[in-house]
Amino acid sequence: MSFAHDQIPLAADAATGPSRAEVRDFVTLLKPRVMSLVVFTALVGMVLAPADVHPVLAAISLLCIAIGAGASGALNMWWDADIDAKMTRTRGRPVPAGRMEPGEALAFGMVLSCGSVLTLYLAANWQAAALLAFTIFFYAVIYTMWLKRWTAQNIVIGGAAGAFPPIVGWAAMTGSVSVESIVLFLIIFFWTPPHFWALALVKPGDYERAGVPMLPVVAGGDETRRQILIYSVLLAPLGVVPYVMGFGGLVYGVVSVAAGALFLLLAMRVFRVRTGDAAVKAARDLFAYSILYLFVLFAALLGEAVFAVPGV
Amino acid sequence: MAEEPKKVVLTEEQQRRRRTRNIAMAVILGGLVVLFYILTLFKLGGNVANRPM
């Protein structure tokens, strides 16, 4: 079956031709795995916030935060298509793989950015919307366009973008930023460097080929291991702060101490084992465990808040 | 007489991809309509009945 509009005037698409993108390519642009972490940490920020917001409005706010995170992922993939094409981990992404034009990714990211911020303003408040807009700007412009290709501290400073969701979630519920939400921000902020540097130790060639000045490429494996250990030493006690401050309960206290100790142990192993397959395994183990660590900490906070007995 | 513009004839695969994109767009637009309807209802809440007549 054929329709008249199946014949597109060439002039309209002279530069690019008809789009080859599939729906799943647009989903890939949203970085669903990163998005799931954003949704989870933002949800914890929302649940811990002392506010009485209707669950439906809270759910819409969470959706906006998720879409905002996805939008910044799309803008990242638009800008980074050239270096993504050089890395084994990222060369299958829609733009470098040639399934999508850069302009499509840019338009998709911009529309979702504006839409998510405006809808969050309508569903929650301007403070949360402003914080979400800043988060998108920080990730897409400060990190992606500036820091990533310029300094070995790229993921340290850029990590702030990934750490903002609990603050945005808290602000969506209360209209303000609190010390508690800043503590959650700091936990993710200090978690990011050992997480990404462990990955960079597993695949150092990728970043070198792409010309991204990741720490192992610029300063070498030994310095990276030292930095991983420093951040892990800072992170482990920081993870216990919610318990010390009282917004994490006993369960959280026990979990954060145990999980932090294991994090330190794995970071120590990365620091000590520096050659051969054992070194790669140590880095891979830390990378995998770091994901579990953050999940367990936030799940403990969430579990305590959801199953809390009133008055106890 | 003006020359007719050149045409691009989509392949079966391109047509299929465009169709799925269109369906996805329709679903998203429909979802947005429902989302803003629900958002309006819950933002207004009981205040509709409380407004001065």
mmCIF file of C-alpha atoms in Angstrom:
data_model
loop_
_atom_site.group_PDB
_atom_site.id
_atom_site.type_symbol
_atom_site.label_atom_id
_atom_site.label_comp_id
_atom_site.label_asym_id
_atom_site.label_seq_id
_atom_site.Cartn_x
_atom_site.Cartn_y
_atom_site.Cartn_z
ATOM 1 C CA MET A 1 0.000 0.000 0.000
ATOM 2 C CA SER A 2 1.321 3.430 -0.828
ATOM 3 C CA PHE A 3 0.249 6.945 0.060
ATOM 4 C CA ALA A 4 1.075 10.230 -1.596
ATOM 5 C CA HIS A 5 2.901 11.439 1.516
ATOM 6 C CA ASP A 6 5.240 8.467 1.332
ATOM 7 C CA GLN A 7 6.975 10.438 -1.374
ATOM 8 C CA ILE A 8 8.831 13.163 0.482
ATOM 9 C CA PRO A 9 10.099 16.122 -1.560
ATOM 10 C CA LEU A 10 13.860 15.775 -1.747
ATOM 11 C CA ALA A 11 14.441 19.458 -0.964
ATOM 12 C CA ALA A 12 13.006 19.060 2.508
ATOM 13 C CA ASP A 13 15.506 16.350 3.399
ATOM 14 C CA ALA A 14 18.335 17.111 1.083
ATOM 15 C CA ALA A 15 20.953 17.088 3.817
ATOM 16 C CA THR A 16 19.842 14.086 5.792
ATOM 17 C CA GLY A 17 17.335 11.936 3.965
ATOM 18 C CA PRO A 18 14.408 10.280 5.724
ATOM 19 C CA SER A 19 14.965 9.501 9.378
ATOM 20 C CA ARG A 20 16.193 5.991 10.085
ATOM 21 C CA ALA A 21 15.588 6.203 13.824
ATOM 22 C CA GLU A 22 13.465 3.614 15.570
ATOM 23 C CA VAL A 23 11.421 4.291 18.690
ATOM 24 C CA ARG A 24 13.897 2.309 20.766
ATOM 25 C CA ASP A 25 16.671 4.658 19.601
ATOM 26 C CA PHE A 26 14.835 7.543 21.239
ATOM 27 C CA VAL A 27 14.482 5.447 24.383
ATOM 28 C CA THR A 28 18.248 4.765 24.286
ATOM 29 C CA LEU A 29 18.872 8.526 24.135
ATOM 30 C CA LEU A 30 17.211 8.823 27.541
ATOM 31 C CA LYS A 31 19.907 6.588 29.130
ATOM 32 C CA PRO A 32 17.316 4.401 30.906
ATOM 33 C CA ARG A 33 19.808 2.916 33.387
ATOM 34 C CA VAL A 34 21.015 6.325 34.541
ATOM 35 C CA MET A 35 17.399 7.439 34.592
ATOM 36 C CA SER A 36 16.438 4.581 36.908
ATOM 37 C CA LEU A 37 19.094 5.682 39.410
ATOM 38 C CA VAL A 38 17.855 9.279 39.157
ATOM 39 C CA VAL A 39 14.267 8.188 39.740
ATOM 40 C CA PHE A 40 15.294 6.108 42.733
ATOM 41 C CA THR A 41 17.403 8.795 44.457
ATOM 42 C CA ALA A 42 14.848 11.516 43.718
ATOM 43 C CA LEU A 43 12.108 9.279 45.126
ATOM 44 C CA VAL A 44 14.072 8.906 48.368
ATOM 45 C CA GLY A 45 14.425 12.695 48.565
ATOM 46 C CA MET A 46 10.661 13.037 48.073
ATOM 47 C CA VAL A 47 9.714 10.350 50.605
ATOM 48 C CA LEU A 48 12.008 11.763 53.297
ATOM 49 C CA ALA A 49 10.736 15.317 52.824
ATOM 50 C CA PRO A 50 8.352 16.476 55.545
ATOM 51 C CA ALA A 51 5.461 17.492 53.319
ATOM 52 C CA ASP A 52 1.891 16.501 52.649
ATOM 53 C CA VAL A 53 1.692 16.448 48.856
ATOM 54 C CA HIS A 54 -0.937 14.380 47.051
ATOM 55 C CA PRO A 55 0.678 11.136 45.792
ATOM 56 C CA VAL A 56 -0.551 11.778 42.241
ATOM 57 C CA LEU A 57 1.150 15.194 42.122
ATOM 58 C CA ALA A 58 4.276 13.647 43.662
ATOM 59 C CA ALA A 59 4.244 10.914 40.994
ATOM 60 C CA ILE A 60 3.915 13.509 38.209
ATOM 61 C CA SER A 61 6.813 15.459 39.755
ATOM 62 C CA LEU A 62 8.921 12.303 39.812
ATOM 63 C CA LEU A 63 8.049 11.651 36.165
ATOM 64 C CA CYS A 64 9.210 15.181 35.313
ATOM 65 C CA ILE A 65 12.517 14.645 37.115
ATOM 66 C CA ALA A 66 12.984 11.347 35.228
ATOM 67 C CA ILE A 67 12.231 12.968 31.856
ATOM 68 C CA GLY A 68 14.540 15.871 32.702
ATOM 69 C CA ALA A 69 17.330 13.386 33.435
ATOM 70 C CA GLY A 70 16.586 11.601 30.156
ATOM 71 C CA ALA A 71 16.662 14.906 28.293
ATOM 72 C CA SER A 72 20.130 15.709 29.598
ATOM 73 C CA GLY A 73 21.202 12.214 28.477
ATOM 74 C CA ALA A 74 19.909 12.946 24.960
ATOM 75 C CA LEU A 75 21.772 16.278 24.858
ATOM 76 C CA ASN A 76 24.894 14.468 26.066
ATOM 77 C CA MET A 77 24.596 11.902 23.255
ATOM 78 C CA TRP A 78 24.059 14.690 20.720
ATOM 79 C CA TRP A 79 27.200 16.583 21.754
ATOM 80 C CA ASP A 80 29.416 13.559 22.408
ATOM 81 C CA ALA A 81 28.605 11.601 19.230
ATOM 82 C CA ASP A 82 32.167 12.074 17.936
ATOM 83 C CA ILE A 83 33.864 10.592 21.005
ATOM 84 C CA ASP A 84 31.121 8.002 21.540
ATOM 85 C CA ALA A 85 31.999 6.618 18.100
ATOM 86 C CA LYS A 86 35.556 5.909 19.309
ATOM 87 C CA MET A 87 34.648 4.008 22.477
ATOM 88 C CA THR A 88 33.567 0.344 22.440
ATOM 89 C CA ARG A 89 31.121 0.991 25.282
ATOM 90 C CA THR A 90 29.285 3.773 23.425
ATOM 91 C CA ARG A 91 29.764 3.305 19.694
ATOM 92 C CA GLY A 92 26.453 1.482 19.342
ATOM 93 C CA ARG A 93 24.506 4.550 20.489
ATOM 94 C CA PRO A 94 21.986 5.871 17.941
ATOM 95 C CA VAL A 95 23.902 8.932 16.692
ATOM 96 C CA PRO A 96 27.424 7.478 16.317
ATOM 97 C CA ALA A 97 25.921 4.273 14.868
ATOM 98 C CA GLY A 98 24.300 6.413 12.158
ATOM 99 C CA ARG A 99 20.717 5.432 12.954
ATOM 100 C CA MET A 100 19.844 8.973 13.977
ATOM 101 C CA GLU A 101 20.857 12.447 12.838
ATOM 102 C CA PRO A 102 22.478 14.658 15.518
ATOM 103 C CA GLY A 103 19.744 17.228 14.982
ATOM 104 C CA GLU A 104 17.081 14.700 15.941
ATOM 105 C CA ALA A 105 18.842 13.993 19.241
ATOM 106 C CA LEU A 106 19.261 17.722 19.904
ATOM 107 C CA ALA A 107 15.606 18.506 19.184
ATOM 108 C CA PHE A 108 14.457 15.547 21.277
ATOM 109 C CA GLY A 109 16.632 16.632 24.214
ATOM 110 C CA MET A 110 15.585 20.280 24.030
ATOM 111 C CA VAL A 111 11.856 19.530 23.787
ATOM 112 C CA LEU A 112 12.015 17.123 26.737
ATOM 113 C CA SER A 113 14.128 19.568 28.770
ATOM 114 C CA CYS A 114 11.662 22.427 28.358
ATOM 115 C CA GLY A 115 8.635 20.149 28.752
ATOM 116 C CA SER A 116 9.869 18.490 31.946
ATOM 117 C CA VAL A 117 10.874 21.775 33.608
ATOM 118 C CA LEU A 118 7.588 23.514 32.747
ATOM 119 C CA THR A 119 5.489 20.531 33.836
ATOM 120 C CA LEU A 120 7.418 20.259 37.116
ATOM 121 C CA TYR A 121 6.681 23.948 37.706
ATOM 122 C CA LEU A 122 2.974 23.247 37.188
ATOM 123 C CA ALA A 123 2.912 20.053 39.257
ATOM 124 C CA ALA A 124 5.168 21.201 42.116
ATOM 125 C CA ASN A 125 6.766 24.633 42.421
ATOM 126 C CA TRP A 126 9.199 27.002 40.709
ATOM 127 C CA GLN A 127 12.042 26.095 43.077
ATOM 128 C CA ALA A 128 12.016 22.449 41.996
ATOM 129 C CA ALA A 129 11.621 23.467 38.330
ATOM 130 C CA ALA A 130 14.588 25.861 38.607
ATOM 131 C CA LEU A 131 16.721 23.156 40.249
ATOM 132 C CA LEU A 132 15.784 20.648 37.511
ATOM 133 C CA ALA A 133 16.639 23.216 34.815
ATOM 134 C CA PHE A 134 19.979 23.856 36.518
ATOM 135 C CA THR A 135 20.658 20.104 36.745
ATOM 136 C CA ILE A 136 20.032 19.663 33.004
ATOM 137 C CA PHE A 137 22.193 22.718 32.245
ATOM 138 C CA PHE A 138 24.944 21.455 34.539
ATOM 139 C CA TYR A 139 25.048 18.008 32.926
ATOM 140 C CA ALA A 140 24.607 19.067 29.304
ATOM 141 C CA VAL A 141 26.694 22.252 29.281
ATOM 142 C CA ILE A 142 29.057 22.365 32.274
ATOM 143 C CA TYR A 143 29.924 18.649 32.252
ATOM 144 C CA THR A 144 29.375 17.456 28.679
ATOM 145 C CA MET A 145 30.470 20.504 26.691
ATOM 146 C CA TRP A 146 33.121 21.889 29.010
ATOM 147 C CA LEU A 147 34.564 19.691 31.771
ATOM 148 C CA LYS A 148 34.524 16.269 30.098
ATOM 149 C CA ARG A 149 37.093 17.101 27.402
ATOM 150 C CA TRP A 150 39.050 19.659 29.429
ATOM 151 C CA THR A 151 40.062 18.308 32.828
ATOM 152 C CA ALA A 152 40.772 15.060 34.631
ATOM 153 C CA GLN A 153 38.484 16.369 37.358
ATOM 154 C CA ASN A 154 35.586 16.107 34.856
ATOM 155 C CA ILE A 155 33.593 13.499 36.702
ATOM 156 C CA VAL A 156 34.362 14.960 40.118
ATOM 157 C CA ILE A 157 32.727 18.305 39.352
ATOM 158 C CA GLY A 158 30.336 16.849 36.784
ATOM 159 C CA GLY A 159 29.224 14.317 39.386
ATOM 160 C CA ALA A 160 27.188 17.098 40.932
ATOM 161 C CA ALA A 161 24.687 16.707 38.090
ATOM 162 C CA GLY A 162 23.996 13.116 39.097
ATOM 163 C CA ALA A 163 23.819 14.109 42.744
ATOM 164 C CA PHE A 164 21.106 16.756 42.342
ATOM 165 C CA PRO A 165 17.996 14.494 42.013
ATOM 166 C CA PRO A 166 17.395 14.029 45.790
ATOM 167 C CA ILE A 167 17.568 17.822 46.196
ATOM 168 C CA VAL A 168 15.133 18.321 43.303
ATOM 169 C CA GLY A 169 12.830 15.656 44.775
ATOM 170 C CA TRP A 170 12.927 17.266 48.207
ATOM 171 C CA ALA A 171 12.289 20.713 46.684
ATOM 172 C CA ALA A 172 9.328 19.344 44.701
ATOM 173 C CA MET A 173 7.695 18.356 47.982
ATOM 174 C CA THR A 174 8.676 21.286 50.198
ATOM 175 C CA GLY A 175 9.648 24.160 47.919
ATOM 176 C CA SER A 176 13.002 24.429 49.676
ATOM 177 C CA VAL A 177 16.445 22.881 50.033
ATOM 178 C CA SER A 178 17.351 21.290 53.362
ATOM 179 C CA VAL A 179 20.468 20.029 55.129
ATOM 180 C CA GLU A 180 19.129 16.470 54.789
ATOM 181 C CA SER A 181 18.835 16.740 51.007
ATOM 182 C CA ILE A 182 22.315 18.273 50.842
ATOM 183 C CA VAL A 183 23.685 15.258 52.766
ATOM 184 C CA LEU A 184 22.081 12.938 50.178
ATOM 185 C CA PHE A 185 23.635 15.111 47.477
ATOM 186 C CA LEU A 186 27.064 14.793 49.098
ATOM 187 C CA ILE A 187 26.817 10.998 49.382
ATOM 188 C CA ILE A 188 26.228 10.698 45.610
ATOM 189 C CA PHE A 189 28.797 13.413 44.907
ATOM 190 C CA PHE A 190 31.588 11.578 46.751
ATOM 191 C CA TRP A 191 30.416 8.212 45.421
ATOM 192 C CA THR A 192 30.755 9.287 41.771
ATOM 193 C CA PRO A 193 34.579 9.515 41.439
ATOM 194 C CA PRO A 194 35.422 6.021 42.740
ATOM 195 C CA HIS A 195 32.517 4.614 40.703
ATOM 196 C CA PHE A 196 33.642 6.113 37.377
ATOM 197 C CA TRP A 197 37.380 5.800 37.956
ATOM 198 C CA ALA A 198 36.944 2.108 38.700
ATOM 199 C CA LEU A 199 35.226 1.809 35.284
ATOM 200 C CA ALA A 200 37.997 3.877 33.686
ATOM 201 C CA LEU A 201 40.571 1.450 35.123
ATOM 202 C CA VAL A 202 38.698 -1.456 33.535
ATOM 203 C CA LYS A 203 38.539 0.238 30.106
ATOM 204 C CA PRO A 204 41.365 2.792 29.966
ATOM 205 C CA GLY A 205 41.931 2.354 26.220
ATOM 206 C CA ASP A 206 38.416 3.572 25.446
ATOM 207 C CA TYR A 207 38.931 7.005 26.968
ATOM 208 C CA GLU A 208 42.441 7.330 25.562
ATOM 209 C CA ARG A 209 41.222 6.624 22.012
ATOM 210 C CA ALA A 210 38.463 9.179 22.433
ATOM 211 C CA GLY A 211 40.848 11.786 23.835
ATOM 212 C CA VAL A 212 38.838 12.170 27.026
ATOM 213 C CA PRO A 213 41.206 13.230 29.838
ATOM 214 C CA MET A 214 40.004 10.698 32.388
ATOM 215 C CA LEU A 215 42.283 10.410 35.409
ATOM 216 C CA PRO A 216 43.889 7.050 34.429
ATOM 217 C CA VAL A 217 44.731 8.488 30.988
ATOM 218 C CA VAL A 218 46.167 11.768 32.288
ATOM 219 C CA ALA A 219 47.694 10.826 35.654
ATOM 220 C CA GLY A 220 48.130 7.065 35.324
ATOM 221 C CA GLY A 221 46.745 4.054 37.153
ATOM 222 C CA ASP A 222 48.630 4.591 40.410
ATOM 223 C CA GLU A 223 47.339 8.127 40.944
ATOM 224 C CA THR A 224 43.819 6.976 40.031
ATOM 225 C CA ARG A 225 44.001 4.218 42.641
ATOM 226 C CA ARG A 226 45.193 6.735 45.245
ATOM 227 C CA GLN A 227 42.309 9.096 44.395
ATOM 228 C CA ILE A 228 39.795 6.229 44.495
ATOM 229 C CA LEU A 229 41.005 5.365 47.990
ATOM 230 C CA ILE A 230 40.841 9.000 49.172
ATOM 231 C CA TYR A 231 37.264 9.427 47.963
ATOM 232 C CA SER A 232 36.289 6.053 49.442
ATOM 233 C CA VAL A 233 37.724 7.078 52.827
ATOM 234 C CA LEU A 234 35.595 10.239 52.647
ATOM 235 C CA LEU A 235 32.513 8.403 51.374
ATOM 236 C CA ALA A 236 32.309 5.620 53.974
ATOM 237 C CA PRO A 237 31.773 7.934 57.008
ATOM 238 C CA LEU A 238 29.667 10.326 54.942
ATOM 239 C CA GLY A 239 27.304 7.441 54.262
ATOM 240 C CA VAL A 240 26.648 7.140 57.999
ATOM 241 C CA VAL A 241 25.758 10.849 58.422
ATOM 242 C CA PRO A 242 21.991 10.351 57.817
ATOM 243 C CA TYR A 243 21.955 8.017 60.838
ATOM 244 C CA VAL A 244 24.006 10.478 62.932
ATOM 245 C CA MET A 245 21.653 13.315 61.949
ATOM 246 C CA GLY A 246 18.618 11.240 62.789
ATOM 247 C CA PHE A 247 16.843 11.008 59.433
ATOM 248 C CA GLY A 248 18.264 7.506 58.957
ATOM 249 C CA GLY A 249 17.199 4.918 61.537
ATOM 250 C CA LEU A 250 18.993 2.014 63.184
ATOM 251 C CA VAL A 251 18.630 -0.233 60.149
ATOM 252 C CA TYR A 252 20.170 2.451 57.982
ATOM 253 C CA GLY A 253 22.952 2.943 60.528
ATOM 254 C CA VAL A 254 23.919 -0.746 60.496
ATOM 255 C CA VAL A 255 23.608 -1.029 56.705
ATOM 256 C CA SER A 256 25.640 2.124 56.028
ATOM 257 C CA VAL A 257 28.475 1.060 58.345
ATOM 258 C CA ALA A 258 28.670 -2.455 56.879
ATOM 259 C CA ALA A 259 28.303 -1.297 53.261
ATOM 260 C CA GLY A 260 30.839 1.490 53.787
ATOM 261 C CA ALA A 261 33.354 -0.933 55.316
ATOM 262 C CA LEU A 262 33.026 -3.266 52.321
ATOM 263 C CA PHE A 263 33.409 -0.286 49.954
ATOM 264 C CA LEU A 264 36.640 0.657 51.724
ATOM 265 C CA LEU A 265 37.853 -2.937 51.592
ATOM 266 C CA LEU A 266 37.314 -3.144 47.818
ATOM 267 C CA ALA A 267 38.932 0.277 47.313
ATOM 268 C CA MET A 268 41.927 -0.942 49.329
ATOM 269 C CA ARG A 269 42.167 -3.981 47.070
ATOM 270 C CA VAL A 270 42.116 -1.737 43.986
ATOM 271 C CA PHE A 271 44.871 0.344 45.616
ATOM 272 C CA ARG A 272 47.070 -2.650 46.401
ATOM 273 C CA VAL A 273 46.580 -4.913 43.359
ATOM 274 C CA ARG A 274 47.999 -2.956 40.437
ATOM 275 C CA THR A 275 49.013 -5.419 37.735
ATOM 276 C CA GLY A 276 47.570 -8.219 35.656
ATOM 277 C CA ASP A 277 44.082 -9.632 35.487
ATOM 278 C CA ALA A 278 43.722 -9.401 39.258
ATOM 279 C CA ALA A 279 43.985 -5.580 39.026
ATOM 280 C CA VAL A 280 41.286 -5.438 36.366
ATOM 281 C CA LYS A 281 39.109 -7.767 38.446
ATOM 282 C CA ALA A 282 39.594 -5.611 41.538
ATOM 283 C CA ALA A 283 38.514 -2.500 39.620
ATOM 284 C CA ARG A 284 35.572 -4.322 38.062
ATOM 285 C CA ASP A 285 34.460 -5.613 41.467
ATOM 286 C CA LEU A 286 34.587 -2.107 42.943
ATOM 287 C CA PHE A 287 32.642 -0.706 39.997
ATOM 288 C CA ALA A 288 29.928 -3.357 40.319
ATOM 289 C CA TYR A 289 29.787 -3.059 44.099
ATOM 290 C CA SER A 290 29.616 0.758 43.997
ATOM 291 C CA ILE A 291 26.254 0.512 42.191
ATOM 292 C CA LEU A 292 24.986 -1.906 44.836
ATOM 293 C CA TYR A 293 26.341 0.340 47.621
ATOM 294 C CA LEU A 294 24.373 3.398 46.531
ATOM 295 C CA PHE A 295 21.264 1.313 45.926
ATOM 296 C CA VAL A 296 21.438 -0.353 49.342
ATOM 297 C CA LEU A 297 21.936 2.953 51.185
ATOM 298 C CA PHE A 298 19.027 4.696 49.511
ATOM 299 C CA ALA A 299 16.859 1.555 49.693
ATOM 300 C CA ALA A 300 17.448 1.442 53.461
ATOM 301 C CA LEU A 301 16.356 5.077 53.809
ATOM 302 C CA LEU A 302 13.340 4.427 51.605
ATOM 303 C CA GLY A 303 12.410 1.235 53.447
ATOM 304 C CA GLU A 304 12.609 2.924 56.825
ATOM 305 C CA ALA A 305 10.458 5.820 55.645
ATOM 306 C CA VAL A 306 7.837 3.613 53.998
ATOM 307 C CA PHE A 307 7.596 1.008 56.763
ATOM 308 C CA ALA A 308 8.060 3.417 59.673
ATOM 309 C CA VAL A 309 5.694 2.813 62.561
ATOM 310 C CA PRO A 310 4.054 6.139 63.517
ATOM 311 C CA GLY A 311 5.247 7.395 66.899
ATOM 312 C CA VAL A 312 8.283 5.100 67.075
ATOM 313 C CA MET B 1 5.951 24.886 -16.914
ATOM 314 C CA ALA B 2 7.756 24.387 -13.563
ATOM 315 C CA GLU B 3 9.720 21.184 -13.166
ATOM 316 C CA GLU B 4 8.259 18.760 -10.654
ATOM 317 C CA PRO B 5 10.407 18.374 -7.496
ATOM 318 C CA LYS B 6 12.381 15.146 -7.195
ATOM 319 C CA LYS B 7 10.925 12.619 -4.802
ATOM 320 C CA VAL B 8 12.379 10.161 -2.356
ATOM 321 C CA VAL B 9 10.493 6.908 -2.226
ATOM 322 C CA LEU B 10 10.678 5.340 1.218
ATOM 323 C CA THR B 11 11.677 1.724 1.480
ATOM 324 C CA GLU B 12 9.455 -0.766 3.318
ATOM 325 C CA GLU B 13 11.789 -0.546 6.327
ATOM 326 C CA GLN B 14 11.707 3.270 6.381
ATOM 327 C CA GLN B 15 7.930 3.199 6.164
ATOM 328 C CA ARG B 16 7.740 0.734 9.059
ATOM 329 C CA ARG B 17 10.043 2.857 11.198
ATOM 330 C CA ARG B 18 8.121 6.019 10.437
ATOM 331 C CA ARG B 19 4.858 4.267 11.269
ATOM 332 C CA THR B 20 6.132 3.126 14.662
ATOM 333 C CA ARG B 21 7.479 6.631 15.363
ATOM 334 C CA ASN B 22 4.093 8.095 14.486
ATOM 335 C CA ILE B 23 2.293 5.631 16.739
ATOM 336 C CA ALA B 24 4.700 6.426 19.585
ATOM 337 C CA MET B 25 4.103 10.148 19.050
ATOM 338 C CA ALA B 26 0.333 9.602 19.130
ATOM 339 C CA VAL B 27 0.614 7.627 22.366
ATOM 340 C CA ILE B 28 2.814 10.342 23.914
ATOM 341 C CA LEU B 29 0.430 13.134 22.878
ATOM 342 C CA GLY B 30 -2.528 11.185 24.240
ATOM 343 C CA GLY B 31 -0.593 10.553 27.437
ATOM 344 C CA LEU B 32 0.140 14.269 27.789
ATOM 345 C CA VAL B 33 -3.542 15.105 27.421
ATOM 346 C CA VAL B 34 -4.390 12.652 30.210
ATOM 347 C CA LEU B 35 -1.434 13.871 32.320
ATOM 348 C CA PHE B 36 -2.455 17.534 32.175
ATOM 349 C CA TYR B 37 -6.099 16.646 32.772
ATOM 350 C CA ILE B 38 -5.169 14.706 35.926
ATOM 351 C CA LEU B 39 -2.697 17.413 36.960
ATOM 352 C CA THR B 40 -5.393 20.066 36.695
ATOM 353 C CA LEU B 41 -7.891 17.992 38.673
ATOM 354 C CA PHE B 42 -5.484 17.343 41.531
ATOM 355 C CA LYS B 43 -4.079 20.868 41.616
ATOM 356 C CA LEU B 44 -7.567 22.329 41.836
ATOM 357 C CA GLY B 45 -8.780 19.690 44.275
ATOM 358 C CA GLY B 46 -11.702 20.897 46.331
ATOM 359 C CA ASN B 47 -10.910 24.537 45.607
ATOM 360 C CA VAL B 48 -13.273 24.589 42.648
ATOM 361 C CA ALA B 49 -16.207 24.297 45.018
ATOM 362 C CA ASN B 50 -14.752 26.877 47.429
ATOM 363 C CA ARG B 51 -14.334 29.767 45.020
ATOM 364 C CA PRO B 52 -16.516 32.880 45.568
ATOM 365 C CA MET B 53 -19.545 32.892 43.277
#
